[in-house]
Tab-separated table of C-alpha atoms in Angstrom:
chain	number	residue	atom	x	y	z
V	529	MET	CA	104.158	76.839	108.536
V	530	THR	CA	101.580	77.015	105.738
V	531	ASP	CA	101.999	79.783	103.167
V	532	LEU	CA	98.725	80.564	101.382
V	533	ARG	CA	99.980	83.207	98.996
V	534	ASP	CA	100.149	80.958	95.921
V	535	ALA	CA	96.798	79.428	96.870
V	536	PHE	CA	95.204	82.859	96.942
V	537	VAL	CA	96.527	83.655	93.464
V	538	THR	CA	94.870	80.445	92.272
V	539	ALA	CA	91.639	81.502	93.991
V	540	ALA	CA	91.799	84.898	92.273
V	541	ASP	CA	92.185	83.160	88.904
V	542	HIS	CA	89.097	81.115	89.791
V	543	VAL	CA	87.144	84.346	90.232
V	544	VAL	CA	88.267	85.615	86.838
V	545	ARG	CA	87.239	82.375	85.120
V	546	LEU	CA	83.790	82.475	86.702
V	547	LEU	CA	83.187	86.104	85.736
V	548	GLU	CA	84.328	85.487	82.159
V	549	ARG	CA	81.424	83.104	81.551
V	550	ASP	CA	78.761	84.265	79.125
V	551	GLU	CA	76.094	82.818	81.412
V	552	VAL	CA	76.998	85.339	84.108
V	553	ALA	CA	76.694	88.363	81.829
V	554	THR	CA	73.425	87.057	80.365
V	555	ALA	CA	71.863	86.589	83.820
V	556	TRP	CA	73.322	89.785	85.312
V	557	ASP	CA	70.002	91.486	86.113
V	558	ARG	CA	68.112	88.343	87.113
V	559	PRO	CA	67.556	87.156	90.701
V	560	SER	CA	70.356	84.983	92.036
V	561	ALA	CA	70.151	81.821	94.114
V	562	LEU	CA	70.525	84.048	97.192
V	563	ALA	CA	67.444	85.860	98.443
V	564	GLU	CA	67.184	89.578	97.618
V	565	TRP	CA	70.348	89.595	95.505
V	566	SER	CA	70.719	89.831	91.751
V	567	VAL	CA	73.228	87.737	89.851
V	568	GLY	CA	75.163	90.922	89.145
V	569	GLY	CA	75.237	91.964	92.786
V	570	LEU	CA	76.432	88.515	93.814
V	571	ALA	CA	79.067	88.485	91.052
V	572	ALA	CA	80.306	91.931	92.066
V	573	HIS	CA	80.612	90.808	95.697
V	574	LEU	CA	82.590	87.772	94.570
V	575	ALA	CA	84.800	89.888	92.325
V	576	ASN	CA	85.463	92.399	95.074
V	577	GLN	CA	87.352	89.837	97.167
V	578	VAL	CA	90.452	90.254	94.995
V	579	PRO	CA	90.792	94.071	94.949
V	580	THR	CA	89.851	94.156	98.629
V	581	ALA	CA	92.684	91.767	99.392
V	582	VAL	CA	95.162	93.871	97.410
V	583	ARG	CA	94.021	97.058	99.135
V	584	LEU	CA	94.252	95.666	102.669
V	585	LEU	CA	97.513	93.817	102.097
V	586	THR	CA	99.142	97.033	100.913
V	587	SER	CA	97.737	99.193	103.723
V	588	PRO	CA	99.670	99.919	106.928
V	589	PRO	CA	99.655	97.060	109.489
V	590	GLY	CA	96.911	97.018	112.099
V	591	PRO	CA	96.857	96.206	115.815
V	592	PRO	CA	97.905	92.751	117.063
V	593	PRO	CA	95.830	90.139	115.203
V	594	ILE	CA	93.060	88.029	116.671
V	595	LEU	CA	92.538	84.340	115.918
V	596	LEU	CA	90.553	83.265	112.864
V	597	GLU	CA	87.701	81.660	114.815
V	598	GLU	CA	87.444	84.742	117.015
V	599	HIS	CA	87.002	86.795	113.842
V	600	TYR	CA	83.864	84.826	112.966
V	601	ALA	CA	82.668	84.885	116.573
V	602	ARG	CA	82.777	88.684	116.513
V	603	ALA	CA	81.617	89.435	112.954
V	604	ALA	CA	78.028	90.741	113.072
V	605	TRP	CA	76.961	89.272	109.722
V	606	VAL	CA	77.514	85.694	110.907
V	607	THR	CA	74.492	85.690	113.226
V	608	ALA	CA	72.502	88.471	111.545
V	609	SER	CA	69.239	87.768	109.751
V	610	LEU	CA	68.732	88.386	106.057
V	611	ASP	CA	67.077	91.745	106.718
V	612	ASP	CA	69.537	93.024	109.313
V	613	GLU	CA	71.397	96.187	108.386
V	614	VAL	CA	74.791	94.537	108.094
V	615	ASN	CA	73.598	92.054	105.463
V	616	ALA	CA	71.474	94.657	103.690
V	617	ASP	CA	74.576	96.850	103.427
V	618	ILE	CA	76.599	93.988	101.920
V	619	ARG	CA	73.928	93.413	99.278
V	620	SER	CA	73.609	97.138	98.595
V	621	THR	CA	77.338	97.497	98.025
V	622	GLY	CA	77.313	94.556	95.622
V	623	ASP	CA	74.365	95.992	93.706
V	624	GLU	CA	76.052	99.400	93.454
V	625	GLN	CA	79.201	97.849	92.026
V	626	ALA	CA	77.162	95.678	89.661
V	627	ALA	CA	75.496	98.761	88.181
V	628	ALA	CA	78.681	99.378	86.174
V	629	GLY	CA	77.976	96.167	84.270
V	630	PRO	CA	79.709	92.802	83.873
V	631	SER	CA	82.584	94.089	81.722
V	632	ALA	CA	83.544	96.771	84.240
V	633	VAL	CA	83.379	94.342	87.172
V	634	LEU	CA	85.534	91.833	85.289
V	635	ALA	CA	88.045	94.558	84.387
V	636	GLN	CA	88.317	95.543	88.056
V	637	VAL	CA	89.183	92.048	89.205
V	638	ARG	CA	91.629	91.546	86.326
V	639	GLU	CA	93.427	94.750	87.283
V	640	ALA	CA	93.710	93.620	90.901
V	641	ARG	CA	94.930	90.207	89.788
V	642	SER	CA	97.703	91.832	87.759
V	643	ILE	CA	99.291	93.328	90.894
V	644	LEU	CA	98.309	90.629	93.375
V	645	ARG	CA	101.573	88.667	93.341
V	646	ARG	CA	103.622	91.754	94.145
V	647	ALA	CA	101.270	92.696	96.981
V	648	LEU	CA	101.529	89.189	98.417
V	649	ALA	CA	105.308	89.050	98.028
V	650	ASP	CA	105.634	92.234	100.056
V	651	THR	CA	103.438	90.920	102.901
V	652	PRO	CA	105.257	88.800	105.505
V	653	GLN	CA	103.576	85.920	107.296
V	654	ASP	CA	103.308	87.794	110.591
V	655	ARG	CA	101.773	90.951	109.101
V	656	ALA	CA	98.685	92.108	110.994
V	657	VAL	CA	96.234	92.822	108.161
V	658	LEU	CA	93.710	95.386	109.349
V	659	ILE	CA	90.072	94.802	108.351
V	660	PRO	CA	88.845	98.378	108.730
V	661	TRP	CA	85.097	97.705	108.640
V	662	GLN	CA	85.519	95.245	111.513
V	663	GLY	CA	88.049	97.176	113.558
V	664	TRP	CA	90.513	94.353	114.109
V	665	SER	CA	93.343	92.556	112.354
V	666	LEU	CA	94.137	89.025	111.227
V	667	GLN	CA	97.495	87.464	110.504
V	668	ARG	CA	98.198	87.333	106.760
V	669	ASP	CA	97.232	83.724	106.053
V	670	ASP	CA	94.167	83.885	108.299
V	671	PHE	CA	93.073	86.938	106.323
V	672	LEU	CA	93.674	85.110	103.029
V	673	THR	CA	91.614	82.197	104.348
V	674	THR	CA	88.650	84.514	104.927
V	675	ARG	CA	88.882	85.783	101.347
V	676	MET	CA	89.231	82.261	99.933
V	677	MET	CA	86.190	81.166	101.909
V	678	GLU	CA	84.195	84.002	100.334
V	679	ILE	CA	85.486	83.037	96.888
V	680	VAL	CA	84.705	79.331	97.266
V	681	VAL	CA	81.249	79.811	98.775
V	682	HIS	CA	80.077	82.634	96.517
V	683	GLY	CA	81.598	80.941	93.499
V	684	GLU	CA	79.232	78.047	94.135
V	685	ASP	CA	76.372	80.513	94.678
V	686	LEU	CA	77.111	82.125	91.319
V	687	ALA	CA	77.244	78.784	89.549
V	688	ALA	CA	73.908	77.788	91.102
V	689	SER	CA	72.463	81.114	89.949
V	690	THR	CA	73.507	80.576	86.334
V	691	GLY	CA	72.884	76.854	85.904
V	692	THR	CA	76.588	76.027	85.643
V	693	GLU	CA	79.210	74.191	87.652
V	694	THR	CA	82.380	75.622	89.119
V	695	PRO	CA	85.776	74.389	87.914
V	696	PRO	CA	87.352	72.005	90.438
V	697	LEU	CA	89.589	73.803	92.904
V	698	PRO	CA	92.962	72.343	93.941
V	699	PRO	CA	93.501	71.157	97.519
V	700	GLU	CA	95.678	74.132	98.400
V	701	VAL	CA	92.594	76.363	97.967
V	702	LEU	CA	89.800	74.050	99.018
V	703	ASP	CA	91.380	72.393	102.059
V	704	PRO	CA	91.869	75.553	104.184
V	705	VAL	CA	88.305	76.599	103.400
V	706	LEU	CA	86.861	73.216	104.315
V	707	ARG	CA	88.860	73.168	107.553
V	708	LEU	CA	87.485	76.578	108.438
V	709	LEU	CA	83.890	75.688	107.596
V	710	THR	CA	84.137	72.417	109.529
V	711	ARG	CA	85.475	74.180	112.621
V	712	LEU	CA	82.724	76.781	112.426
V	713	ALA	CA	80.081	74.078	111.960
V	714	VAL	CA	81.372	72.214	115.039
V	715	ARG	CA	81.255	75.420	117.064
V	716	ARG	CA	77.676	76.061	115.965
V	717	HIS	CA	76.193	72.539	116.048
V	718	GLY	CA	78.560	70.457	118.181
V	719	GLN	CA	81.014	67.707	117.410
V	720	GLY	CA	78.430	64.929	117.393
V	721	ALA	CA	76.149	66.598	114.877
V	722	VAL	CA	78.969	67.244	112.418
V	723	VAL	CA	80.435	63.755	112.713
V	724	ALA	CA	76.983	62.199	112.281
V	725	ALA	CA	76.255	64.337	109.214
V	726	LEU	CA	79.470	63.151	107.607
V	727	THR	CA	79.248	59.467	108.535
V	728	ARG	CA	75.777	58.421	109.760
V	729	SER	CA	72.877	59.296	107.470
V	730	GLU	CA	70.383	57.556	109.787
V	731	ARG	CA	70.949	60.074	112.554
V	732	ALA	CA	72.357	63.051	110.700
V	733	PRO	CA	70.802	66.440	111.483
V	734	ARG	CA	69.031	68.287	108.710
V	735	SER	CA	71.726	70.939	108.557
V	736	ILE	CA	75.256	71.485	109.801
V	737	ALA	CA	75.651	74.813	108.010
V	738	ALA	CA	78.604	76.822	109.283
V	739	PHE	CA	76.593	80.058	109.067
């Protein structure tokens, strides 16, 4: 059985490295590569994945967990438009956290990173991790996969927003995220469209985006 705890520590270190870049602090108040979001708001959302993980891992267990794909089938933000309330709330929260400035946001994620290993060590594989804003739980490694997906995707968004490139991620971080995104893309576009996009440029669809 796969154990993603070490992989998530590596992902958290990836967040710290991205937020330590001078380019991020310099561009903090500028528009990001994502519509209606500043670089600071995006960076704060990325940073928040680590303290959020620590907080939920150390909270009491939730109800019996649902499957990972069911999580994305239920989550309102997946099919919501840019202007829908759920996505506006996500951006607003990021902007509020970014108002403290890049140093404060970086300090917050460093503090969470300092206690992350202990939180993970105390969380067994079968723990039902409650996601309170959704109202359901995921098994520990499924929950960590959702946080790593956010880190990988928004890490690339942040790099695109600051004219930089992300450090290469090891397979133990990237592979679970790519498996998840591929499964979600197949569910959204169909097997044929995804296979064609990966192997047949002459008939590939314009997009196989997972979201």
